[in-house]
XYZ file of C-alpha atoms in Angstrom:
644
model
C 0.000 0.000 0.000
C 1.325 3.650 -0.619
C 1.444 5.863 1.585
C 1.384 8.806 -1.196
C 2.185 10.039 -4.615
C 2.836 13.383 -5.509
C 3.535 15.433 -8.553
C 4.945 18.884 -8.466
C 7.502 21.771 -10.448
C 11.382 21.756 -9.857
C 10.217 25.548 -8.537
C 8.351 23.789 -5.519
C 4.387 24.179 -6.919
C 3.063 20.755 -6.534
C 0.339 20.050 -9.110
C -1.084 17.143 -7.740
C -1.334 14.602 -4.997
C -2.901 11.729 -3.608
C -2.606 10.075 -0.047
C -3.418 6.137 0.361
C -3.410 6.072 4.229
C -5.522 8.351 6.510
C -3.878 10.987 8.242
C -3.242 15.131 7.943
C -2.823 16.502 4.508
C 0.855 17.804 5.991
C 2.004 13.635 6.001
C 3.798 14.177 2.663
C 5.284 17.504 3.129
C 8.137 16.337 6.046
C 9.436 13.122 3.305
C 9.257 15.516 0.548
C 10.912 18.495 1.989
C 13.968 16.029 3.335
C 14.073 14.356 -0.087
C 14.345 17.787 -1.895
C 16.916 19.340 0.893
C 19.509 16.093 1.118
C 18.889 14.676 -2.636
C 17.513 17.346 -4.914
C 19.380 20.324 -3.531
C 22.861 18.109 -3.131
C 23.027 17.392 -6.126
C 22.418 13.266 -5.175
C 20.399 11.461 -7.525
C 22.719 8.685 -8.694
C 20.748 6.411 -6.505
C 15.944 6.913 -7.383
C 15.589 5.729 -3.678
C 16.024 7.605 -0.477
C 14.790 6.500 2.974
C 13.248 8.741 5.146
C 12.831 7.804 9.059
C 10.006 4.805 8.341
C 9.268 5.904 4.084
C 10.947 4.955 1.725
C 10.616 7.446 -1.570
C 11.477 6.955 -5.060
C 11.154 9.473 -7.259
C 12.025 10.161 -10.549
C 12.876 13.896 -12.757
C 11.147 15.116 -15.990
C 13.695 17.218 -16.718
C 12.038 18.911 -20.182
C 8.762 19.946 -18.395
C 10.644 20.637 -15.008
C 8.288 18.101 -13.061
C 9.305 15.573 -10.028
C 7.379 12.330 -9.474
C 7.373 10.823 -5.800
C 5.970 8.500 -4.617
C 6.108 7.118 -0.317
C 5.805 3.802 0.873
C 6.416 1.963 4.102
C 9.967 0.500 4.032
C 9.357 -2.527 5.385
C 7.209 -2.844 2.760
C 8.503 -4.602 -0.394
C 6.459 -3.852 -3.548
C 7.639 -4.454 -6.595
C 5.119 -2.798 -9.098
C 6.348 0.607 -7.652
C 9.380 1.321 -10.772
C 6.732 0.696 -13.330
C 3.844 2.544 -11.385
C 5.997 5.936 -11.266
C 7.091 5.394 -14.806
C 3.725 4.530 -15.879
C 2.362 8.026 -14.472
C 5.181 10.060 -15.578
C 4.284 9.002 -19.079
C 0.572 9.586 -18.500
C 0.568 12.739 -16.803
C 3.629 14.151 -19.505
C 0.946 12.968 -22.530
C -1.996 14.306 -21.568
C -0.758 17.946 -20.525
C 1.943 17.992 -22.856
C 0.325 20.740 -24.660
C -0.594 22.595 -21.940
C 2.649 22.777 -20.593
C 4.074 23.626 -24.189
C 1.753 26.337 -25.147
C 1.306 28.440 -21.867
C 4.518 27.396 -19.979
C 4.607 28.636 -16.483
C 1.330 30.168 -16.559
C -0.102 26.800 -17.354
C 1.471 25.052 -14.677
C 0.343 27.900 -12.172
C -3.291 28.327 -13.832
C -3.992 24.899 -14.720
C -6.055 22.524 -13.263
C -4.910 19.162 -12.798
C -7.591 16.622 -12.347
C -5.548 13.090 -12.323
C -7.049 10.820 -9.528
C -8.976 8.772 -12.321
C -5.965 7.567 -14.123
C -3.684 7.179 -11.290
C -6.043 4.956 -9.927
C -6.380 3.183 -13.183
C -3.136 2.734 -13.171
C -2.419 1.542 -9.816
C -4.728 -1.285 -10.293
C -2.946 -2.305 -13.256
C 0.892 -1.656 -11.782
C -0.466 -4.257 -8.643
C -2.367 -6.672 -11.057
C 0.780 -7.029 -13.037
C 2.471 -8.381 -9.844
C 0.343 -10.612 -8.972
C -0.029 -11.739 -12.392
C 3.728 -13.364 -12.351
C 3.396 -16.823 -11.485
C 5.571 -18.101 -8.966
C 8.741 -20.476 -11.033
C 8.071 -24.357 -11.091
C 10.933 -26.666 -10.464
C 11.442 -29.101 -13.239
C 10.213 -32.844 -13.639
C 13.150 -35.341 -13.942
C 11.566 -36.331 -17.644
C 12.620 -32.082 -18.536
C 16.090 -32.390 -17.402
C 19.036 -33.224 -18.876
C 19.742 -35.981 -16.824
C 16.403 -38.111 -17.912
C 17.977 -38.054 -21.366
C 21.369 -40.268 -20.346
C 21.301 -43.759 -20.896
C 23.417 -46.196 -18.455
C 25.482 -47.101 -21.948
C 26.773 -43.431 -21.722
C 27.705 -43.280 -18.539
C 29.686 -46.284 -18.698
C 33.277 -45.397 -18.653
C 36.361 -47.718 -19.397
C 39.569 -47.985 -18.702
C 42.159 -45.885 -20.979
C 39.214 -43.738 -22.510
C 38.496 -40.245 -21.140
C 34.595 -39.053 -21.020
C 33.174 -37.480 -23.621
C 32.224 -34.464 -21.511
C 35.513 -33.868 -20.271
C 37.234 -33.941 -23.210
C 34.483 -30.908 -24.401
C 35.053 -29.235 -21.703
C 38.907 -29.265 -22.370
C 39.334 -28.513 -25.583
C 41.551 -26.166 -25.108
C 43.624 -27.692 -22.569
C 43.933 -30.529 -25.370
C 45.163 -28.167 -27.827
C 47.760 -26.784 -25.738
C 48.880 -29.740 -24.764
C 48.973 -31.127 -28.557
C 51.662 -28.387 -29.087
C 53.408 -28.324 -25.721
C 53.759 -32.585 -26.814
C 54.787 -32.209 -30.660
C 57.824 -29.164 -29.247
C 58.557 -31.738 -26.302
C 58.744 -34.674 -29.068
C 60.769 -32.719 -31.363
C 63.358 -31.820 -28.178
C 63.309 -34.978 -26.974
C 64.661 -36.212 -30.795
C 67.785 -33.829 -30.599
C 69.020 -34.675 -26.931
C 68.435 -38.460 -28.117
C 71.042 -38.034 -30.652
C 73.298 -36.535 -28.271
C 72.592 -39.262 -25.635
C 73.542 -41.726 -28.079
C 77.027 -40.415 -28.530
C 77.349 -40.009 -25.613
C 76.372 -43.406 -24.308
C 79.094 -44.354 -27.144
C 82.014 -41.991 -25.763
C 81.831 -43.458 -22.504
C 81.834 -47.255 -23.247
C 85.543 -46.496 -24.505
C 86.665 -45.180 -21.252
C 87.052 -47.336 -18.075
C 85.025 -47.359 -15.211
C 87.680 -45.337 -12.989
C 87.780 -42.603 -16.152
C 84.687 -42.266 -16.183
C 83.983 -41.749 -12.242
C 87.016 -38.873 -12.700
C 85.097 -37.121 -15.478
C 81.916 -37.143 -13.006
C 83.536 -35.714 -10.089
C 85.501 -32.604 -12.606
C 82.065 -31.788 -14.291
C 80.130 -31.852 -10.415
C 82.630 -29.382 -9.055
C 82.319 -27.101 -11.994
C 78.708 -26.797 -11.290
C 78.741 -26.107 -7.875
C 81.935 -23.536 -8.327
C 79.842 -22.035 -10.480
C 76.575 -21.292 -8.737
C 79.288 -20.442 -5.555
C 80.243 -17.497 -7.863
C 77.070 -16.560 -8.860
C 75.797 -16.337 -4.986
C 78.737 -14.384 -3.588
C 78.112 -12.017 -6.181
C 76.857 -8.719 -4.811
C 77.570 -5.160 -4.650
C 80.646 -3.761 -2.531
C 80.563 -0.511 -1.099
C 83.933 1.585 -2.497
C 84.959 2.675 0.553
C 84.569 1.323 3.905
C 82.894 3.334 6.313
C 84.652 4.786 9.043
C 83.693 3.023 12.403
C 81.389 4.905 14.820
C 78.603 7.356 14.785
C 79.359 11.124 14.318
C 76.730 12.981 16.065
C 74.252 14.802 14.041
C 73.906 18.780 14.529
C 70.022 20.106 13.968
C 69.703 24.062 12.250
C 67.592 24.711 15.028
C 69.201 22.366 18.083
C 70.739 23.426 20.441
C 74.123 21.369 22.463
C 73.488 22.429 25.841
C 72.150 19.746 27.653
C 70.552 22.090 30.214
C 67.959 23.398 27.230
C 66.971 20.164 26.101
C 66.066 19.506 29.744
C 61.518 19.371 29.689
C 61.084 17.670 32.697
C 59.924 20.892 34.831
C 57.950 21.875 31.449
C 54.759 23.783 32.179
C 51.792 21.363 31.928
C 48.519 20.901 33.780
C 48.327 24.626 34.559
C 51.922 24.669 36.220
C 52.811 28.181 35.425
C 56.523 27.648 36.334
C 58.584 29.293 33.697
C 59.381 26.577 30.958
C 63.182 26.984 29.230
C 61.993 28.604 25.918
C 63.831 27.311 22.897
C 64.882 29.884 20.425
C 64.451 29.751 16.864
C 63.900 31.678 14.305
C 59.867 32.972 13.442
C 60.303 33.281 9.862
C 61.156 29.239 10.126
C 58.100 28.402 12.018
C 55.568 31.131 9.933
C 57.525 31.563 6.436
C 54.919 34.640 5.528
C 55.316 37.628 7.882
C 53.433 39.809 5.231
C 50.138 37.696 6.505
C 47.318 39.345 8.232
C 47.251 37.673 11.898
C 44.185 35.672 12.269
C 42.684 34.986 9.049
C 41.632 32.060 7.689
C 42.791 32.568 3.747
C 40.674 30.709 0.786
C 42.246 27.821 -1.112
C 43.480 29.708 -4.606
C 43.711 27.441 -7.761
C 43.466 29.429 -10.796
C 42.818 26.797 -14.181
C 43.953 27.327 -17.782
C 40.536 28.035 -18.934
C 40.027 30.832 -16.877
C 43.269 32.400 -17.630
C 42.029 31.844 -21.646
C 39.187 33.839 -20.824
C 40.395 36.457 -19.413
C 42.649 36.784 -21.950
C 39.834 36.820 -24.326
C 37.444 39.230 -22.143
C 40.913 41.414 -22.539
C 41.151 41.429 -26.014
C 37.671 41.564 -27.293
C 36.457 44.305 -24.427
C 36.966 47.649 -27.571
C 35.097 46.145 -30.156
C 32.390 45.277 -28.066
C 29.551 47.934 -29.773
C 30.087 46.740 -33.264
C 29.329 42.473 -31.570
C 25.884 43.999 -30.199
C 23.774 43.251 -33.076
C 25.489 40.397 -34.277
C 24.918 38.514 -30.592
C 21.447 39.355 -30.665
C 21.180 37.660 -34.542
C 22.872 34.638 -33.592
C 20.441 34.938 -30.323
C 17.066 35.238 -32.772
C 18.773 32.269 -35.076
C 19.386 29.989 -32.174
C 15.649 30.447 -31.667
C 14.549 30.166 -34.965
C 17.004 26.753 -35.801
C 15.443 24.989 -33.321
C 16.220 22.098 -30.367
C 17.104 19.070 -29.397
C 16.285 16.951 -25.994
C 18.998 15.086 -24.516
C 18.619 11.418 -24.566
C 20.998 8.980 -22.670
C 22.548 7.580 -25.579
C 23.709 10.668 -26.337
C 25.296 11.627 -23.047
C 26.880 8.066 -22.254
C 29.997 8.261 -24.122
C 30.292 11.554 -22.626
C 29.658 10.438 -19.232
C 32.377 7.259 -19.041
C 34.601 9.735 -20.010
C 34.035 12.383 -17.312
C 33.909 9.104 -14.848
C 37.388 7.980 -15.940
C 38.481 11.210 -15.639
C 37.087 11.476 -12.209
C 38.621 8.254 -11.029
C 41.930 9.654 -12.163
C 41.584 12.714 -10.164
C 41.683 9.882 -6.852
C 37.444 10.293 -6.777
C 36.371 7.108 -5.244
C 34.894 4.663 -8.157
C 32.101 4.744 -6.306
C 31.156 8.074 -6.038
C 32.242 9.131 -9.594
C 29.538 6.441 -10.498
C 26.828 7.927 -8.659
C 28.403 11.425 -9.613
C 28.045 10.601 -13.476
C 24.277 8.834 -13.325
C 23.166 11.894 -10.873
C 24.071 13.922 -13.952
C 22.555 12.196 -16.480
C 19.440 12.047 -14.720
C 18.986 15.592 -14.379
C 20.166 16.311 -18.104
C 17.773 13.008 -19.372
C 15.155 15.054 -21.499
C 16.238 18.296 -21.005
C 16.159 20.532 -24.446
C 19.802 21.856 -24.951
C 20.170 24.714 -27.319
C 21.423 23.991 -31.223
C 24.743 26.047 -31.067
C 25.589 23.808 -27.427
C 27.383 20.329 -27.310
C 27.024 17.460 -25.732
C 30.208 17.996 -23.851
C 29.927 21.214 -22.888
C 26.271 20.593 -21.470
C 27.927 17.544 -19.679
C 30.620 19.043 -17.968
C 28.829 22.282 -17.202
C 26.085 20.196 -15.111
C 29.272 18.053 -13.507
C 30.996 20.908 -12.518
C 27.280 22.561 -10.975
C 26.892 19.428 -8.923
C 30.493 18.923 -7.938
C 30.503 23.189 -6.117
C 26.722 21.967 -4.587
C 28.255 18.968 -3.322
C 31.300 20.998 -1.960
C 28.835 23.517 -0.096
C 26.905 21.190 2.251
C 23.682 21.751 4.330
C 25.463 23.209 7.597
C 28.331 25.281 7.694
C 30.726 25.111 10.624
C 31.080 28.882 11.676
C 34.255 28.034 14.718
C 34.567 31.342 15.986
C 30.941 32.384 15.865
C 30.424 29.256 17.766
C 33.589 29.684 20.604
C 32.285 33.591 21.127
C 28.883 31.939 21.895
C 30.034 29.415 24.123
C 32.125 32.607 26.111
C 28.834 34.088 26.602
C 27.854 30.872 28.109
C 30.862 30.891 30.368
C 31.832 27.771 29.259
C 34.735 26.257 26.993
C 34.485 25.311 23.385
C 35.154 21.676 23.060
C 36.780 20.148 19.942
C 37.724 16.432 19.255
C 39.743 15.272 16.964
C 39.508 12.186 15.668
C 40.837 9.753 12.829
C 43.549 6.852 11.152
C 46.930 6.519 12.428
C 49.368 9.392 10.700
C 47.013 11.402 8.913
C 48.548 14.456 10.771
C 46.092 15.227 13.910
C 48.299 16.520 16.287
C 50.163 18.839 13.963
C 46.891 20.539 12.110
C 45.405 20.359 15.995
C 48.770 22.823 16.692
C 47.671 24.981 13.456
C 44.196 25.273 14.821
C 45.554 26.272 18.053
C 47.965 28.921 16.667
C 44.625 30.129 14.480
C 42.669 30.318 17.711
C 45.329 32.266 19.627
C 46.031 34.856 16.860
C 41.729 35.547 17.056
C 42.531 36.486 20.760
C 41.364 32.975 22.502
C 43.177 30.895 24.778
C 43.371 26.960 24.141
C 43.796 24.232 26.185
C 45.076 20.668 24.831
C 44.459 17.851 26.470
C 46.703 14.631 25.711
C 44.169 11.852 24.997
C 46.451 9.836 23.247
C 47.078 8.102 25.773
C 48.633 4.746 23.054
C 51.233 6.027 21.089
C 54.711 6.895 22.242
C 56.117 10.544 21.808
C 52.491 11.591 21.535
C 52.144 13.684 24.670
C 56.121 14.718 23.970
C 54.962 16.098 20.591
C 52.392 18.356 21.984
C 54.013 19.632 24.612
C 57.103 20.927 22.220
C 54.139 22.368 20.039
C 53.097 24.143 23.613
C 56.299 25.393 24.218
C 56.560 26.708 20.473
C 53.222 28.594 20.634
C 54.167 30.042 23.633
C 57.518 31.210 22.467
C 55.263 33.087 19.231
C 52.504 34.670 21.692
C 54.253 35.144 24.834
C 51.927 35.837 28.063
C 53.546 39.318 27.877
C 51.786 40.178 24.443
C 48.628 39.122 26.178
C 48.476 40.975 29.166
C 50.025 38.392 31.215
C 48.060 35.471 30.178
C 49.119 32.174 28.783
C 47.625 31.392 26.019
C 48.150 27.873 25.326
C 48.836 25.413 27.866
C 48.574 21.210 27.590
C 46.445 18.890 30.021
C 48.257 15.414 30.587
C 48.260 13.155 32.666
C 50.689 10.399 30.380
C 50.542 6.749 28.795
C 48.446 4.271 29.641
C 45.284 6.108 31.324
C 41.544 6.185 29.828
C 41.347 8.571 27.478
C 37.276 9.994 28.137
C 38.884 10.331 31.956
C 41.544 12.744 31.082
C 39.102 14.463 28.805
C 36.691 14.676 31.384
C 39.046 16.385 33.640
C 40.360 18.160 31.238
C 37.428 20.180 30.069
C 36.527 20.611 33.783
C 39.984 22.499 34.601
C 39.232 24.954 31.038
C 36.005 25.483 33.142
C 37.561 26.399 35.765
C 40.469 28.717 34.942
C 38.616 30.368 31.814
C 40.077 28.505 29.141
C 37.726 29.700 26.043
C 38.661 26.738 23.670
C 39.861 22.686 24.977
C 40.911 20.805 21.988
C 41.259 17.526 22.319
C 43.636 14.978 20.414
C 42.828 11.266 20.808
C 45.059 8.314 19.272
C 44.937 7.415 15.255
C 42.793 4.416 14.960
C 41.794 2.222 12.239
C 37.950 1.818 11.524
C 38.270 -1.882 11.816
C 39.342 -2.244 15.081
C 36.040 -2.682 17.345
C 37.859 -2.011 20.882
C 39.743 0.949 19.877
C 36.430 2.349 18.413
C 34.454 1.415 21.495
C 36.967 3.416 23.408
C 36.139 6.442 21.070
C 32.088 6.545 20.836
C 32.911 6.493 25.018
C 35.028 9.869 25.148
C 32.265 11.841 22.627
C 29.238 10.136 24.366
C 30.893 10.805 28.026
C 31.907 14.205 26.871
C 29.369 15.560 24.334
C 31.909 17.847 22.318
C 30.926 20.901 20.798
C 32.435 19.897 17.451
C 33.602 16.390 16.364
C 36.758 16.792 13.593
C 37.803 14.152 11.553
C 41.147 14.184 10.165
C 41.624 13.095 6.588
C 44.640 12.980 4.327
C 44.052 13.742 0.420
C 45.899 11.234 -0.591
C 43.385 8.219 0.113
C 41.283 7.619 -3.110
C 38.805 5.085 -1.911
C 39.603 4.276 1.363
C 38.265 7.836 2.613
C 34.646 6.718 2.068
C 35.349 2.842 3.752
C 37.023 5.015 7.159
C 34.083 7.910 7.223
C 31.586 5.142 6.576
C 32.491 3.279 9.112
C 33.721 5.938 11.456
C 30.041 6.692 11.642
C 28.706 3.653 11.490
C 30.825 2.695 14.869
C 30.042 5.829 16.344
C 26.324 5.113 16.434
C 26.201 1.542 17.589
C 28.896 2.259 20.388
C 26.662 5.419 21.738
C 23.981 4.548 24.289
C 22.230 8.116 23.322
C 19.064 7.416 21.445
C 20.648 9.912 19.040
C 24.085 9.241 18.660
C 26.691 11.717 18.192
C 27.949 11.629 14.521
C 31.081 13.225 12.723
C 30.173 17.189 12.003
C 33.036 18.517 9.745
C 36.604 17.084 8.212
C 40.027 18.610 8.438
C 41.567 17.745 4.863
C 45.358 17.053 5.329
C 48.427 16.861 3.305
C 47.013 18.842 0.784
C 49.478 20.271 -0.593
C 51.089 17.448 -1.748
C 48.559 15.721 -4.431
C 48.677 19.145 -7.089
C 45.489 18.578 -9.028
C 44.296 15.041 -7.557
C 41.376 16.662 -5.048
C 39.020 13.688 -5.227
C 39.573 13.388 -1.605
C 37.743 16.513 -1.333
C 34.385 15.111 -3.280
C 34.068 11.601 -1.629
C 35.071 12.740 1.504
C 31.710 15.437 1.168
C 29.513 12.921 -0.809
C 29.402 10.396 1.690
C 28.943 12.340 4.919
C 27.381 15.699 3.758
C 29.503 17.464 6.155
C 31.716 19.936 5.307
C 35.303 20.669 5.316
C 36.311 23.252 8.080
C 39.793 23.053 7.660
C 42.905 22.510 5.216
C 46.266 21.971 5.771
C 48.457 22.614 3.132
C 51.806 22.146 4.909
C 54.190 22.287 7.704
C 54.182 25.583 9.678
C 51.467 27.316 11.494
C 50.685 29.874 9.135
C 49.548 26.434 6.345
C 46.015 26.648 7.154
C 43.790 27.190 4.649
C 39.180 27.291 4.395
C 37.940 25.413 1.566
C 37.433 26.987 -1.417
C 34.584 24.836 -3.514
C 35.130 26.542 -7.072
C 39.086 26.154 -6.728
C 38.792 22.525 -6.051
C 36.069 21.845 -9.043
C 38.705 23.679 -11.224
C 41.177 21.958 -10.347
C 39.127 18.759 -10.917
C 38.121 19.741 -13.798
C 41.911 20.363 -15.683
C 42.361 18.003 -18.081
């Protein structure tokens, strides 16, 4: 049974509806409006079906008339007439108002009356009588199968003589071997000859010869494969015995400075040994304005062509006037043509292959390509366009929707909110093993500080060795760039540990309580790398965000992965929610894209990573200092995807 089918415009005027279960006229509209927000909007329609709390809705795009079919159903429910019922209306309802949506366009679609219950019902009754119409298949008698038709003579087998079957079924085999025995044959006939004289040679010589020759002709082999083993490169010159100390640009010999142990941690405001070094090491770009977040910048070949040709053709723009608006009244005179798939396909496996090569997971640039066709399938496309440039125009449309999700993650709107609160901002960080956590957790931090807000850290990486050492030299090196004395006296940064081995949602716990407590505005939170296969480890995590309840959950992704990055998100979130005990478990919000800087026009990452979670990407690094901290920049990426 359906729950309901409606029909209305791409411009959100439905034309017609009709409900199959009792209930408020407003049942439809909550589906509907989440099917047109996370499918219609995002650019998502690789995939006809989308499940919606207990519905499940398919619907399906008239792309010349601008129309959407959908149609509800329980989804425990399994009814199989439902593909052909929605096709069946869409080409009832397109025939008989095809010429009212022709001749008055949108005024027909606003004016018109659309009285369709009649022949939905119609065909309804004929969508569910074709189901039940398909008879359920019979098994076959022994008389119809093949077996009936043996006699015992066949199946008789004797000795030396190989079943007919088999020898059909290796026909090939028996080729190859035919050959493999007529080249064997013919080397067998030569060493024959030479076994012969052989044979002949050695009943001249004496038994005590001959045992002489055998013993020479052994030793020669094995001398031989002796050479042959000790064989192997030799350095030219030996290397001189011991190990000569190396010397770091930025170390220092005294062993008094590389002394931490009385290191400021846990709110121990003892004076820490400061290491110098050099700024312009640690930010590279002085000329920078302190605090902002700069845009991605990718700037294609195509876009440099046209402004080239914007340049050049900007003085003789008067005399083109009139001649644009003739080729404007002949592209409306010559007429047009509606895109069909056949068309687009060729075009499509190119633009997929193209995709994959830009390290978009297969997957995705599957569901990228048929989410494209169906919104181009039917659509009328101007006589003086291509195919191509149609194509790729409505890829690279989808590809900046998809790159702009629903919710965007507004950090220092949120932390000044939480200050009114009097409370801390909680971040947690969260991901695989070496994706780069606790260094783009430092960047953050430095990012923070530089907007005037002081940052906690607490060590939950509790696994790894060097992990807490790493952030506490990152401490020290923030603290050495925004010394308390450029902020009134106030430490800016300081790290929460309490070392190896502990529970991680503990030290958390007590970490966010001390922030609390001493007026830390931001606690950011670094847990250990973790692969999305390992149940315990992931256990451990869906504890320290359900114990918790962070502001903002991170996860850290390199662009390097190609399809990996959908198997870790998917299952990132997957083991989030069963390991919560909240009836609403607390998901991933945003991504920090790492390593970016180091795949030059291969941003797939960027696309599946979006795709699958429809969360967007708050941060990217794009290298190793502080300063290499970048916001994502949709159209730069779809450029950059887009180079050939």
């Amino acid at each position: 049974m359906l729950d309901f089918f409606t029909i209305f415009s791409k411009g959100g005027l439905v034309l017609w509806c009709f409900q199959g279960v009792r209930g408020p006229a407003a049942a439809a509209t909550a589906p509907v409006n989440a099917l047109i927000r996370s499918v219609l909007l995002q650019e998502r329609g690789g995939n006809n079906s989308f499940t919606h709390e207990a519905l499940t809705l398919k619907y399906k795009l008239d792309n010349q008339f601008e129309l959407v079919f959908v149609v509800g159903f329980q989804k425990i429910l399994t009814l199989t007439y439902v593909d052909k019922l929605i096709d069946d209306v869409h080409k009832e309802f397109r025939d008989k108002y095809r010429n009212e949506f022709q001749q008055k366009g949108a005024l027909g679609i606003l004016n018109g009356t659309f009285d369709f219950k009649d022949d939905f019902l119609r065909l309804l009754r004929e969508a569910e009588e074709s189901s039940k119409v398909r008879a359920p298949t019979v098994m076959k008698t022994f008389e119809q199968s093949v077996k009936s038709q043996k006699t015992v003579k066949c199946m008789i087998e004797t000795r030396g003589e190989k079943p007919k079957e088999k020898v059909k079924n290796k026909k090939n085999k028996g080729s190859k071997k035919e050959g493999n025995d007529a080249v064997t044959a013919s080397s067998k006939a030569a060493p024959g000859e030479k076994q012969s004289s052989a044979a002949g040679d050695r009943e001249e010589l004496t038994k005590d010869e001959i045992l002489q020759k055998n013993r020479e002709e052994f030793f020669k082999r094995h001398m031989k494969a002796g050479e042959k083993s000790s064989k192997s490169p030799k350095p030219d010159a030996q290397k001189e015995k011991g190990k000569k100390p190396r010397v770091w640009d930025l170390g220092n010999s005294n062993a008094k400075v590389l002394d931490y142990s009385n290191s400021t941690t846990n709110g121990n405001s003892e004076a820490s040994p400061m290491e110098e070094f050099d700024p312009d090491m640690a930010l590279r770009d002085r000329n920078r304005e302190p605090g902002r977040l700069y845009d991605l910048e990718y700037e294609s070949d195509e876009e440099a062509e046209e402004e080239k040709i914007i340049q050049n053709t900007s003085k003789p723009s008067t005399k083109k006037g009139g001649l644009g608006g003739m080729f404007g009244m002949l592209k409306g005179l010559v007429g047009s043509k509606s895109l069909t798939r056949q068309d687009m396909d060729p075009v499509l496996e190119k633009m997929k292959d193209h995709l994959i090569a830009k390290n978009v997971a297969a997957e995705i640039a599957v569901q990228l390509c048929e989410s494209v066709a169906k919104k181009l399938e039917g659509k009328v496309m101007g006589t003086f366009t291509t195919v191509t440039s149609t194509v790729k125009q409505a890829l690279q449309e989808a590809l900046v929707q998809i790159l702009q999700p629903q919710r965007r993650v507004d950090v220092l709107r949120d932390v000044m909110d939480a200050q009114r609160h009097r409370r801390p901002y909680v971040v947690t960080f969260c991901g695989v093993n070496g994706v780069g956590k606790s260094t783009n957790l430092a960047k953050i931090s430095f990012w923070l500080i530089e907007n005037g807000f002081s940052v906690l850290i607490a060590a939950c990486d509790t696994f790894r060795a060097g992990a807490v050492e790493q952030l506490r030299t990152h401490t020290r090196r923030l603290n050495a760039l925004h010394p308390p004395e450029n902020h009134g006296g106030r430490t800016m940064v300081q790290l929460y540990e309490k070392g190896y081995g502990k529970d991680a949602a503990g030290i958390a716990m007590e970490a966010i309580s001390y922030a609390r407590n001493q007026g830390f505005d931001v606690v950011l939170v670094d847990t250990a790398g973790r692969m999305q296969d390992n149940a315990p480890l992931m256990t451990a995590l869906a504890k320290l965000i359900a114990v918790n309840a962070p502001d903002l959950v991170l996860f850290v992704g390199e662009a390097l992965v190609g399809n990996e990055a959908v198997d870790q998100l998917v299952k990132f979130n997957k083991a989030l929610a069963d390991h919560s005990m909240a009836q609403t478990p607390r998901l991933i919000d945003g991504i920090v894209l790492t390593k970016f800087d180091t795949i030059d026009d291969k941003v797939g990452a960027a696309i599946s990573m979006t795709y699958i979670t429809s969360k967007p990407i708050v941060f990217v690094g794009t290298g190793q200092t502080y300063c290499d901290l970048r916001s994502l920049n949709a159209k730069a990426v779809v450029a950059a995807l887009m180079k050939a």
